[in-house]
XYZ file of C-alpha atoms in Angstrom:
767
model
C -0.197 0.123 0.129
C 1.492 3.317 -0.927
C 0.840 6.785 0.417
C -1.052 7.971 -2.351
C -3.785 5.372 -1.687
C -3.966 7.265 1.727
C -5.950 10.127 0.125
C -9.154 8.314 -0.711
C -11.381 11.078 -1.104
C -10.836 14.321 -3.301
C -14.034 16.246 -3.747
C -14.670 17.948 -6.998
C -15.207 21.542 -7.205
C -18.939 21.920 -7.963
C -20.382 25.418 -9.280
C -24.004 26.228 -9.893
C -25.533 28.691 -11.970
C -29.685 28.963 -11.767
C -31.824 29.549 -14.636
C -35.263 30.975 -15.183
C -37.899 29.144 -13.268
C -40.805 27.433 -15.135
C -43.978 25.925 -13.679
C -45.774 22.931 -15.019
C -47.768 19.634 -13.999
C -46.174 16.179 -14.424
C -47.136 12.576 -12.789
C -48.919 12.334 -9.696
C -48.159 15.572 -8.298
C -47.755 19.272 -9.430
C -44.087 19.893 -10.056
C -44.001 23.679 -9.175
C -40.753 24.656 -10.190
C -38.073 23.329 -12.736
C -35.056 24.417 -13.797
C -31.297 23.997 -14.944
C -27.752 23.692 -13.294
C -24.754 24.369 -14.993
C -21.364 23.407 -13.663
C -17.973 24.818 -14.897
C -15.407 22.532 -16.057
C -17.760 19.257 -14.954
C -20.578 19.006 -16.756
C -21.428 19.389 -20.813
C -25.136 19.677 -20.334
C -27.274 21.331 -17.809
C -29.284 18.810 -15.975
C -33.014 19.613 -14.833
C -33.963 19.757 -11.440
C -37.715 19.536 -10.105
C -39.294 21.270 -6.699
C -42.638 20.315 -5.461
C -44.397 21.256 -2.266
C -45.921 17.834 -2.225
C -42.664 16.448 -1.483
C -43.111 17.921 2.012
C -46.768 16.787 2.187
C -45.600 13.047 1.931
C -44.890 10.551 4.568
C -41.224 11.534 5.672
C -40.382 7.948 6.667
C -41.083 6.659 3.374
C -38.101 7.291 0.529
C -38.763 9.707 -1.755
C -36.468 9.616 -4.705
C -37.704 13.238 -6.166
C -36.822 14.614 -2.779
C -33.520 12.648 -2.895
C -32.338 14.205 -6.238
C -33.535 17.644 -5.037
C -31.530 17.324 -2.085
C -28.508 16.279 -4.151
C -28.932 19.403 -6.113
C -28.936 21.494 -2.549
C -26.149 19.419 -0.845
C -23.961 20.156 -4.073
C -24.827 23.840 -4.134
C -23.270 23.943 -0.621
C -19.860 23.177 -1.969
C -17.679 26.335 -1.846
C -17.756 28.446 -5.057
C -14.640 29.325 -6.886
C -15.373 32.773 -6.260
C -12.081 34.385 -4.579
C -9.729 31.271 -5.241
C -7.748 30.377 -2.238
C -7.389 34.097 -0.895
C -10.971 35.486 -0.438
C -13.556 33.472 1.123
C -16.140 35.884 1.544
C -18.399 34.704 -1.140
C -17.794 30.829 -0.546
C -21.598 30.168 -0.232
C -22.746 32.142 -3.108
C -23.952 28.662 -5.093
C -26.215 27.439 -2.281
C -27.699 31.135 -2.127
C -28.386 31.429 -5.577
C -29.954 27.994 -5.671
C -32.095 28.383 -2.947
C -33.226 31.967 -3.380
C -33.165 32.592 -7.200
C -34.181 28.936 -8.599
C -36.527 27.956 -5.361
C -37.468 31.236 -4.415
C -36.821 30.878 -0.681
C -35.953 33.840 1.193
C -34.224 35.030 4.424
C -30.983 33.416 3.409
C -28.308 33.121 6.247
C -24.952 31.528 6.398
C -22.864 31.225 9.713
C -19.628 32.644 9.909
C -17.341 29.649 8.935
C -18.823 29.768 5.142
C -17.182 33.048 4.778
C -13.795 32.234 5.957
C -11.051 30.139 5.264
C -11.958 26.369 6.434
C -10.057 25.155 9.874
C -9.902 21.597 10.897
C -12.837 22.515 13.443
C -15.137 24.655 11.083
C -18.159 23.626 9.350
C -20.103 25.644 6.604
C -23.919 25.824 6.751
C -26.417 27.802 5.308
C -30.331 28.338 5.385
C -33.482 29.834 3.872
C -37.051 29.568 4.598
C -40.168 29.339 2.358
C -43.786 29.583 3.292
C -46.014 26.417 2.281
C -49.323 25.226 2.938
C -50.719 21.612 3.878
C -54.075 20.458 5.240
C -53.124 22.259 8.288
C -52.712 25.434 7.067
C -49.693 27.794 6.453
C -46.157 26.370 7.728
C -42.514 27.363 6.934
C -40.210 25.154 5.565
C -36.663 25.945 6.568
C -33.973 24.296 4.158
C -30.428 23.579 5.454
C -27.437 22.962 3.872
C -23.793 21.750 5.033
C -20.852 22.512 3.039
C -20.039 19.311 1.494
C -17.006 20.215 -0.849
C -13.995 21.800 -1.275
C -13.316 22.422 2.634
C -10.025 21.768 2.672
C -8.521 21.532 6.343
C -11.950 20.760 7.661
C -11.195 17.054 5.981
C -8.891 16.537 9.241
C -12.238 16.166 11.239
C -13.096 13.111 9.325
C -10.214 11.274 11.275
C -10.698 12.958 14.696
C -12.950 10.160 16.547
C -12.138 10.742 20.160
C -12.405 8.055 22.542
C -16.386 7.918 23.496
C -19.739 8.988 22.277
C -19.983 10.129 18.507
C -17.167 10.584 16.187
C -15.635 13.792 17.877
C -15.028 15.515 14.508
C -18.272 15.274 13.220
C -19.888 16.016 16.684
C -18.295 19.109 17.121
C -19.688 20.112 13.514
C -23.036 19.042 14.752
C -23.184 21.118 17.387
C -22.256 24.405 15.256
C -25.014 23.412 12.762
C -27.435 23.102 15.779
C -26.407 26.546 17.101
C -26.689 28.021 13.541
C -30.293 26.579 13.179
C -31.087 28.186 16.482
C -29.713 31.339 15.355
C -31.427 31.088 12.608
C -34.770 30.626 13.628
C -34.172 33.524 16.381
C -32.839 36.049 14.240
C -35.765 35.455 11.705
C -38.321 35.400 14.172
C -39.854 32.301 13.012
C -43.050 31.462 14.185
C -46.172 28.923 14.065
C -45.323 25.610 12.554
C -42.125 24.598 11.174
C -40.676 21.708 8.712
C -37.014 21.313 8.710
C -35.484 19.999 5.152
C -31.544 19.152 5.466
C -29.070 17.573 3.443
C -25.086 16.920 2.937
C -22.519 14.906 1.160
C -20.066 13.176 2.320
C -18.409 15.110 5.519
C -21.388 17.094 5.124
C -23.711 14.382 5.152
C -22.100 12.838 8.526
C -22.374 16.115 10.129
C -26.318 16.504 8.356
C -26.937 12.977 9.860
C -25.926 13.709 13.343
C -27.750 16.852 13.464
C -30.954 15.080 12.017
C -30.688 12.707 14.944
C -30.440 15.442 17.221
C -33.349 16.861 15.956
C -35.416 13.803 16.216
C -34.123 13.726 20.138
C -35.918 16.967 20.769
C -33.183 19.628 20.903
C -35.327 22.114 19.104
C -38.721 21.147 21.168
C -39.605 23.493 23.904
C -43.068 25.110 24.824
C -41.723 28.429 25.383
C -40.426 28.850 21.684
C -42.428 30.972 19.213
C -42.547 27.892 16.562
C -43.859 24.362 17.189
C -41.513 21.467 15.440
C -42.683 17.733 15.268
C -39.831 16.198 13.674
C -41.630 12.746 13.304
C -43.729 14.214 10.495
C -41.711 17.463 9.879
C -38.024 16.602 9.417
C -37.050 15.541 5.986
C -33.355 14.479 6.054
C -31.174 13.443 2.839
C -27.588 12.475 3.409
C -25.469 11.192 0.670
C -22.470 9.128 0.657
C -22.625 9.170 4.575
C -19.583 8.444 6.812
C -20.655 6.908 9.985
C -20.404 9.184 13.247
C -23.202 8.408 15.690
C -22.864 5.801 18.391
C -24.500 2.427 17.732
C -25.004 2.241 21.405
C -26.841 5.227 21.966
C -29.046 4.675 18.371
C -30.155 1.158 20.264
C -30.866 2.689 23.520
C -33.108 5.296 21.986
C -34.768 2.821 19.373
C -35.596 0.578 22.391
C -37.943 3.314 23.230
C -39.200 4.289 20.046
C -38.329 2.100 17.427
C -39.306 4.455 14.633
C -37.645 7.547 16.094
C -35.020 7.888 13.502
C -36.988 6.621 10.512
C -37.310 10.023 8.735
C -33.570 10.238 8.139
C -31.956 8.623 4.768
C -28.726 7.761 3.826
C -28.073 7.374 0.093
C -25.273 4.957 0.183
C -23.293 3.221 -2.623
C -21.537 0.195 -0.869
C -18.606 0.160 -3.046
C -17.591 3.374 -1.649
C -14.967 3.171 1.177
C -16.017 6.676 2.527
C -19.206 5.456 4.192
C -16.910 2.818 6.122
C -15.339 5.931 8.190
C -15.719 5.771 11.069
C -15.678 1.854 11.150
C -18.665 -0.098 12.344
C -16.305 -2.580 14.170
C -15.283 0.557 16.443
C -19.110 0.983 17.569
C -20.101 3.425 14.831
C -23.337 3.434 12.807
C -25.702 6.030 11.064
C -28.954 7.483 12.343
C -31.863 6.532 10.224
C -32.296 4.286 6.928
C -29.424 3.008 4.320
C -30.976 3.474 0.676
C -28.441 1.708 -1.152
C -27.694 1.786 -4.790
C -27.855 -1.430 -7.013
C -24.938 -3.714 -6.246
C -24.404 -7.281 -7.432
C -24.796 -8.571 -4.030
C -28.507 -6.804 -3.708
C -29.845 -6.913 -6.879
C -30.818 -9.624 -9.349
C -31.119 -7.207 -12.028
C -27.777 -5.387 -11.299
C -26.281 -5.879 -14.964
C -29.475 -4.154 -16.917
C -29.583 -1.404 -14.274
C -25.626 -0.367 -14.435
C -26.341 0.216 -18.150
C -29.080 2.477 -17.428
C -27.337 4.230 -14.848
C -24.234 4.867 -17.123
C -26.185 6.170 -19.919
C -27.667 8.954 -17.194
C -23.969 9.592 -15.993
C -22.900 10.044 -19.518
C -25.803 12.378 -20.227
C -25.055 14.161 -16.910
C -21.219 14.632 -17.163
C -20.876 14.851 -21.119
C -18.486 11.858 -20.798
C -18.812 8.476 -22.240
C -18.853 5.857 -19.649
C -18.282 2.383 -21.198
C -18.129 0.816 -18.084
C -19.079 1.170 -14.446
C -15.358 1.459 -12.827
C -16.545 -0.658 -9.669
C -17.280 -3.516 -11.987
C -13.480 -3.425 -13.186
C -12.316 -4.257 -9.844
C -10.343 -7.418 -9.554
C -8.894 -9.530 -6.481
C -5.356 -9.888 -6.482
C -2.798 -11.521 -4.507
C 0.934 -11.936 -3.962
C 2.810 -15.029 -6.036
C 4.057 -17.361 -3.328
C 6.513 -18.484 -5.856
C 7.916 -14.951 -6.539
C 10.407 -13.702 -3.979
C 9.760 -10.152 -5.388
C 6.285 -10.449 -3.821
C 4.774 -9.927 -7.711
C 0.927 -9.089 -7.477
C -0.943 -11.482 -9.793
C -4.555 -11.849 -10.514
C -6.605 -14.198 -8.417
C -9.289 -15.576 -10.650
C -10.982 -17.833 -8.418
C -12.032 -15.423 -5.556
C -14.297 -13.366 -7.733
C -15.726 -11.000 -5.507
C -17.409 -7.568 -5.802
C -15.789 -4.482 -4.850
C -18.338 -3.717 -2.411
C -17.613 -6.977 -0.548
C -13.676 -6.248 -0.791
C -14.213 -2.912 0.808
C -15.869 -4.688 3.776
C -13.489 -6.888 4.420
C -10.681 -4.576 3.890
C -12.334 -2.194 6.228
C -12.966 -4.838 8.712
C -9.126 -6.405 8.583
C -7.791 -2.896 9.100
C -10.288 -2.304 12.152
C -10.181 -5.374 14.010
C -6.417 -6.298 13.680
C -4.917 -3.048 13.909
C -7.029 0.026 14.941
C -8.801 -2.358 17.374
C -10.668 0.189 19.531
C -11.027 4.021 19.890
C -8.529 4.267 22.702
C -5.664 2.691 20.339
C -6.715 4.606 17.573
C -6.484 7.924 19.224
C -3.097 6.930 21.090
C -1.378 5.553 17.675
C -3.117 7.033 14.908
C -5.286 9.964 15.405
C -2.474 12.587 15.326
C -0.754 10.958 12.291
C -3.990 11.122 10.009
C -4.574 14.497 11.021
C -1.345 15.829 10.539
C -0.732 13.823 7.280
C -4.343 15.467 5.813
C -3.458 19.004 7.511
C 0.011 18.801 5.392
C -1.988 18.187 2.183
C -3.958 21.229 2.435
C -1.199 23.553 3.982
C 1.162 22.465 1.182
C 3.618 21.240 3.540
C 3.455 17.548 2.311
C 4.567 18.796 -1.231
C 7.378 20.788 0.376
C 8.435 17.867 2.371
C 8.360 15.564 -0.621
C 10.115 17.931 -2.861
C 12.976 18.497 0.308
C 13.396 14.706 0.167
C 13.947 14.202 -3.603
C 16.442 17.419 -3.348
C 18.337 15.365 -0.473
C 18.161 12.055 -2.653
C 19.860 14.026 -5.450
C 22.413 15.672 -3.592
C 23.481 12.726 -2.045
C 23.821 10.680 -5.355
C 26.047 14.026 -6.691
C 28.109 14.103 -3.930
C 28.694 10.115 -4.179
C 29.567 10.481 -7.600
C 31.978 13.158 -7.027
C 33.662 11.550 -4.061
C 32.565 14.173 -1.767
C 32.820 13.618 1.979
C 29.178 15.472 2.543
C 27.360 12.301 1.221
C 24.720 11.315 3.435
C 24.615 14.608 5.329
C 22.036 16.236 3.728
C 18.564 16.055 5.269
C 15.200 17.908 4.417
C 15.042 20.497 7.292
C 11.392 20.905 7.256
C 10.593 17.161 8.319
C 12.015 17.742 11.779
C 10.221 21.076 12.592
C 6.750 19.719 11.295
C 6.297 16.354 12.693
C 5.016 15.467 9.361
C 8.114 12.750 9.005
C 6.779 11.083 12.215
C 3.039 11.001 10.923
C 4.364 9.274 7.558
C 6.557 7.018 9.748
C 3.498 6.067 11.492
C 0.932 5.166 8.693
C 3.736 3.671 6.813
C 4.288 1.393 9.766
C 0.792 0.793 9.581
C 0.600 -0.171 5.805
C 3.967 -2.130 6.382
C 2.131 -4.391 8.941
C -1.082 -4.678 7.272
C 0.448 -5.993 4.184
C 2.476 -8.590 6.174
C -0.655 -9.819 7.849
C -3.281 -9.506 4.808
C -0.610 -9.241 1.903
C -3.609 -10.110 -0.437
C -5.849 -7.344 0.720
C -3.022 -4.776 0.642
C -2.192 -5.783 -2.776
C -5.715 -5.786 -4.139
C -6.248 -2.205 -2.684
C -3.090 -0.947 -3.968
C -3.966 -2.422 -7.555
C -7.614 -1.120 -7.489
C -7.069 1.931 -5.725
C -8.229 4.054 -8.850
C -11.659 2.026 -9.016
C -11.963 2.232 -5.273
C -11.730 5.750 -4.935
C -14.039 6.527 -8.108
C -17.008 5.191 -6.331
C -16.882 8.491 -3.897
C -18.175 10.698 -6.812
C -21.177 13.180 -6.383
C -22.370 12.781 -10.179
C -22.041 9.059 -9.801
C -24.360 9.229 -7.004
C -26.796 11.700 -8.951
C -26.815 9.075 -11.977
C -28.003 6.285 -9.553
C -30.733 8.412 -8.296
C -31.738 10.100 -11.821
C -31.729 6.493 -13.388
C -34.711 5.712 -10.916
C -36.599 8.557 -12.185
C -38.936 9.164 -15.377
C -37.850 12.790 -15.270
C -34.431 11.654 -16.545
C -34.794 8.427 -18.189
C -37.663 6.685 -20.206
C -36.809 3.396 -18.302
C -36.205 3.870 -14.686
C -34.186 1.560 -12.546
C -36.890 -0.340 -10.110
C -34.948 -1.222 -6.746
C -36.239 -1.029 -3.196
C -32.922 0.290 -1.553
C -32.297 -2.516 0.281
C -28.362 -3.391 1.177
C -29.450 -6.978 2.414
C -28.111 -10.191 0.852
C -27.597 -14.185 1.803
C -24.104 -15.650 1.595
C -23.853 -19.343 0.890
C -20.750 -20.941 2.003
C -19.811 -24.607 0.963
C -17.079 -26.627 1.924
C -15.909 -30.361 1.584
C -13.069 -32.261 1.436
C -14.194 -33.644 -1.939
C -14.476 -31.844 -5.345
C -17.824 -30.242 -5.537
C -20.022 -29.065 -8.476
C -22.185 -26.214 -7.396
C -24.717 -24.366 -9.618
C -27.438 -21.940 -9.103
C -30.566 -21.103 -11.250
C -32.799 -18.187 -10.929
C -36.627 -18.553 -10.728
C -36.693 -18.721 -14.548
C -34.296 -21.976 -14.600
C -31.492 -20.024 -16.027
C -28.124 -20.722 -14.761
C -26.772 -17.571 -12.815
C -23.849 -18.842 -10.758
C -21.537 -21.982 -11.157
C -18.410 -23.425 -9.392
C -16.850 -26.391 -10.619
C -14.114 -28.496 -8.390
C -13.050 -25.068 -6.734
C -13.241 -22.942 -10.066
C -15.597 -20.558 -10.658
C -17.503 -20.471 -14.164
C -18.005 -17.313 -15.773
C -22.063 -17.215 -16.554
C -22.530 -14.450 -19.382
C -25.212 -11.771 -18.240
C -25.060 -12.488 -14.639
C -23.810 -10.718 -11.976
C -24.481 -13.163 -9.102
C -21.028 -13.882 -7.032
C -19.599 -17.169 -7.022
C -16.158 -17.461 -5.582
C -13.446 -19.677 -3.943
C -11.252 -18.182 -1.130
C -7.828 -18.982 -0.167
C -9.189 -21.623 2.540
C -10.870 -23.586 -0.236
C -14.637 -22.298 0.730
C -17.160 -22.006 -2.073
C -19.125 -18.900 -1.881
C -22.085 -17.698 -3.413
C -23.791 -14.231 -2.848
C -27.549 -14.100 -3.484
C -29.844 -10.781 -3.667
C -32.994 -11.120 -1.062
C -35.500 -10.149 -3.905
C -34.736 -13.400 -6.029
C -35.794 -16.860 -5.566
C -32.954 -19.652 -6.319
C -32.305 -23.280 -6.408
C -28.640 -24.462 -5.605
C -27.573 -27.823 -6.903
C -24.447 -29.487 -5.120
C -23.150 -32.588 -7.209
C -20.124 -34.899 -6.982
C -18.582 -37.468 -9.115
C -18.534 -39.766 -6.047
C -20.426 -39.715 -2.818
C -19.276 -36.929 -0.970
C -19.761 -34.868 2.504
C -20.364 -31.369 2.681
C -20.916 -28.565 5.140
C -23.168 -25.553 4.286
C -23.848 -22.318 5.991
C -26.683 -19.873 4.520
C -26.089 -16.295 6.533
C -28.349 -13.253 6.160
C -26.890 -9.934 6.296
C -29.038 -6.849 7.511
C -27.796 -3.292 6.268
C -29.539 -1.661 9.257
C -27.790 -3.650 11.907
C -24.627 -3.963 9.753
C -23.789 -7.480 10.455
C -25.362 -11.250 9.517
C -28.545 -11.554 11.594
C -29.630 -15.219 10.997
C -27.341 -18.261 10.320
C -28.721 -21.542 9.014
C -26.197 -24.483 9.030
C -26.037 -28.106 7.725
C -23.376 -29.786 8.920
C -21.581 -33.209 7.357
C -24.391 -34.050 5.133
C -23.945 -36.446 2.194
C -23.983 -35.535 -1.408
C -24.915 -38.627 -3.308
C -23.076 -39.144 -6.353
C -25.992 -39.994 -8.490
C -28.718 -37.552 -7.623
C -26.617 -34.818 -5.444
C -28.438 -32.358 -3.249
C -30.717 -29.409 -3.724
C -31.347 -26.280 -1.713
C -34.233 -24.044 -2.425
C -33.823 -20.438 -1.635
C -36.885 -18.283 -1.513
C -37.233 -14.481 -1.621
C -37.935 -12.576 1.156
C -41.326 -11.047 1.438
C -42.188 -7.610 0.129
C -42.288 -6.336 3.484
C -38.959 -7.459 4.338
C -37.485 -6.442 1.225
C -38.818 -2.801 1.797
C -38.395 -2.869 5.763
C -35.265 -5.036 6.637
C -34.948 -7.806 8.610
C -32.994 -7.017 11.914
C -34.217 -10.136 13.376
C -33.743 -12.139 10.331
C -36.278 -12.960 7.417
C -39.042 -15.508 7.732
C -37.613 -17.364 4.583
C -37.923 -21.050 4.969
C -34.422 -22.614 3.381
C -34.857 -26.275 2.377
C -31.990 -28.681 1.512
C -32.959 -31.997 -0.039
C -31.041 -34.996 -1.207
C -33.185 -36.759 -3.769
C -36.746 -36.009 -2.341
C -35.431 -36.500 1.559
C -35.331 -33.232 3.321
C -31.961 -33.019 5.348
C -32.293 -30.887 8.637
C -30.281 -28.036 9.359
C -28.527 -27.797 12.608
C -30.710 -25.274 13.787
C -33.700 -27.618 13.473
C -31.804 -31.006 14.973
C -32.666 -31.950 18.303
C -30.962 -30.079 21.443
C -28.555 -32.901 22.086
C -26.680 -32.858 18.593
C -26.606 -29.331 18.863
C -24.636 -28.734 21.845
C -20.835 -28.561 23.123
C -20.459 -30.552 26.334
C -17.221 -30.117 28.352
C -16.362 -31.320 31.812
C -13.630 -29.505 33.872
C -10.395 -31.142 34.181
C -11.460 -33.811 31.103
C -9.840 -33.600 27.780
C -12.294 -34.459 25.658
C -16.012 -32.979 24.680
C -19.223 -33.846 23.378
C -19.827 -31.691 20.042
C -22.952 -32.533 18.491
C -23.186 -35.961 19.873
C -19.752 -36.845 19.062
C -16.583 -37.315 21.392
C -13.911 -34.974 20.491
C -10.223 -34.683 21.960
C -9.322 -31.627 23.536
C -5.645 -30.213 23.458
C -6.132 -29.028 26.929
C -8.854 -29.492 29.596
C -11.134 -26.598 30.991
C -10.205 -25.200 34.590
C -11.547 -23.510 37.337
C -9.464 -20.355 38.411
C -10.770 -18.373 41.433
C -14.354 -19.590 40.947
C -14.441 -18.961 37.306
C -14.221 -21.697 34.435
C -11.551 -21.006 32.303
C -10.996 -22.849 28.840
C -8.531 -23.086 25.849
C -10.474 -21.344 23.107
C -9.645 -22.285 19.932
C -11.679 -25.190 19.543
C -14.779 -24.213 21.291
C -15.067 -20.887 19.226
C -14.078 -22.813 15.927
C -16.985 -24.882 16.750
C -19.230 -21.770 17.200
C -18.450 -20.793 13.613
C -15.831 -18.219 14.842
C -12.514 -17.520 13.630
C -9.278 -17.192 16.023
C -6.317 -15.268 15.614
C -3.379 -15.050 17.943
C -1.192 -11.939 17.973
C 2.030 -13.170 19.484
C 3.760 -9.547 19.403
C 1.194 -8.260 21.702
C -0.073 -11.283 23.166
C -3.605 -10.997 22.328
C -6.297 -12.983 20.905
C -9.011 -11.912 18.240
C -12.263 -13.881 18.071
C -14.692 -13.426 15.065
C -18.227 -14.616 14.280
C -20.568 -12.811 12.004
C -20.184 -8.931 12.557
C -18.857 -9.814 16.201
C -15.178 -9.257 17.114
C -13.737 -9.900 20.648
C -10.139 -9.005 21.332
C -8.516 -9.990 24.734
C -5.029 -9.309 25.787
C -3.366 -11.923 28.037
C -3.219 -10.737 31.728
C -5.720 -8.238 31.391
C -9.404 -7.871 33.152
C -10.999 -6.440 29.944
C -11.854 -6.997 26.808
C -13.205 -5.134 23.377
C -16.531 -6.223 21.746
C -17.052 -4.712 18.786
C -14.491 -1.805 19.812
C -16.356 -1.148 23.026
C -14.338 -2.054 26.500
C -15.981 -4.534 28.693
C -14.783 -5.769 32.024
C -13.676 -9.005 32.648
C -14.095 -10.856 36.181
C -11.169 -13.033 35.080
C -8.175 -12.366 33.218
C -7.010 -14.438 30.322
C -3.664 -16.477 30.947
C -1.353 -19.153 29.295
C -0.829 -22.565 30.469
C 1.245 -25.161 28.896
C 1.540 -23.184 25.761
C -2.585 -22.795 25.555
C -4.140 -19.373 26.010
C -7.313 -19.915 28.546
C -10.066 -17.353 28.190
C -13.456 -16.704 30.665
C -15.759 -19.328 28.990
C -19.089 -17.216 29.916
C -18.067 -14.092 28.673
C -16.649 -15.362 25.206
C -19.709 -17.879 24.499
C -22.135 -15.269 25.738
C -20.648 -12.555 23.468
C -20.604 -14.730 20.472
C -24.671 -15.189 20.983
C -24.043 -18.705 22.671
C -26.188 -19.935 25.617
C -23.942 -21.396 28.664
C -25.233 -23.535 31.363
C -23.206 -24.610 34.286
C -23.887 -27.946 36.458
C -22.045 -27.765 39.855
C -22.720 -31.126 40.549
C -20.705 -33.000 37.880
C -18.857 -29.800 36.871
C -20.145 -29.715 33.400
C -20.535 -27.147 30.655
C -23.092 -26.950 28.364
C -22.944 -24.479 25.490
C -25.869 -24.057 22.973
C -24.273 -22.719 19.711
């Protein structure tokens, strides 16, 4: 991984000019205003925008694609204008003022102080205007709030300022400024009566808008003494684009436990390929308020291939740039050639996963193995990332590199001339700025990452141009516009679900796996460990480096999966359901050690989710009934077998265990220390389907199952579950070269039940 890949996001300069407004009727509602945007140096054509007061009469808990598109325009108008260049910032708000007041005919425009000053690492630009509209209850005031989302220079640093607790500090500090600005706007304009608030932002400003909307839903503007009345449940409209995660997941869960629909009026438009939406990491306990409306992806849409074609047509029309391919689909997994001592990067044709899946794996590996938790991040990496990004916008990074190059050239010249000064030249800037230390820290992180995950590092470096390309505001707009009849004659129909199913099949024998859709067409195939390319199909079929066959299926489709073998074989299959709202797998159906007959094979029927489950999500798993057959005989899943065959039974001091009714030898027996049961964790965790990694350097254990990560350091009375610190009543230790961990804590945090029988000192784990 090289330094150039560290700068993952460079926002384009968007310039907006409003054209005269027209009024006309279209579709089911009255389109009250229409106009055109022109963007300097970016767009060849002037795309149309549409405004309707009906947008703000509809249920704010139902996604409105037309309002999303209008919100995209507002968010992009809130980029800094190019007026004044990098010297005069007094008119940087001019684009958003022009759009709100000239194009949409809002009035009483205001901007905060930061929108007219050179950005700092702690600033945020915000603007607002109001418009009087009417609904069934009479007049109300619509307040439009736009948060600066582009060309904000040093504000980039706040993306990496996480802090050790609560919301991501950089985003949270900016949220407070926006909330203060909204309150000031209402006071300065003496707003009275009923109000509705429309708020939006892109990228960094989307994270800030998301937190601001969450605070509004929590009632920060609700006051009986105010001259205005605001009920966010039906009067807040929040649309946030490519939103990083700045909210605290535990705080959201606690609030939703009281009111499950509290944040349902907040919409995050997400491209699952966009790595920016992984900042800050879910593995560290971060989340987004509200609902994620995801763009189509090969994991989530059975019609992805045709949908991409429609989107690219809109993108070409929008930008004037011919787009023959979606860059995310040009992504290819790579690996380090084990037969090449120089570490040559080569293709990994068997592990054909989509870029969105790689982004998930890359982010998770970085977060769980190196960032670990927020305290560790702040202590080791936060200052380094902040220093690096400050240096980009201050120009010090370029001067540093120039000095380094000059140093190398001077050294080479001195060596060639036989000078005694060879090697004594140094860049004076690097020692005074702290930039060298920051670069060393990040380079060491990259080096350590590449050592542990060489294939992930090689893949990121080789595909960086594709990975970074998806954080593109025009790409976001093209997906939205491809779903609207205002911009295409054949709009994409997609629910916005980010959910999918992953089927994993393992066997010591060669298997032939095929998947047919509801029309009987083969859409995925793996033959003896090698995926087969299926023309016009985007369904993922891959084999990882551990020999696991992986099929990923959208939730809207019905599929039939066939497992065959040239000889009778034994296989294992796991089907996991991923829920975008929960940001993790929420249901697991497993079939262990079932027989695959040579003559007939096995067949698994995978139904589609119900319409409500597709639309609303499945935080508790779907109601889909999965069926595995050998011939006409049904094979029971592990979940449906009787309890004795789905349990782990251990006895203190005994070097064997009963696992699913079978006796299995243990390499070390459970022990009791200070009235706490401790056991060597690897075999038990792996039996529960968890992965276990040992880090010799820091004497730590990392346990992962689904979206759960547990990290413990030997000798410490604490652990980190998804980045959140939790106290242990017994510290882990090493005995006879085996690492012992507290049984109950591990099992329960892996969602397994534990029963202790004191009379015979047995432990029963229901996995």
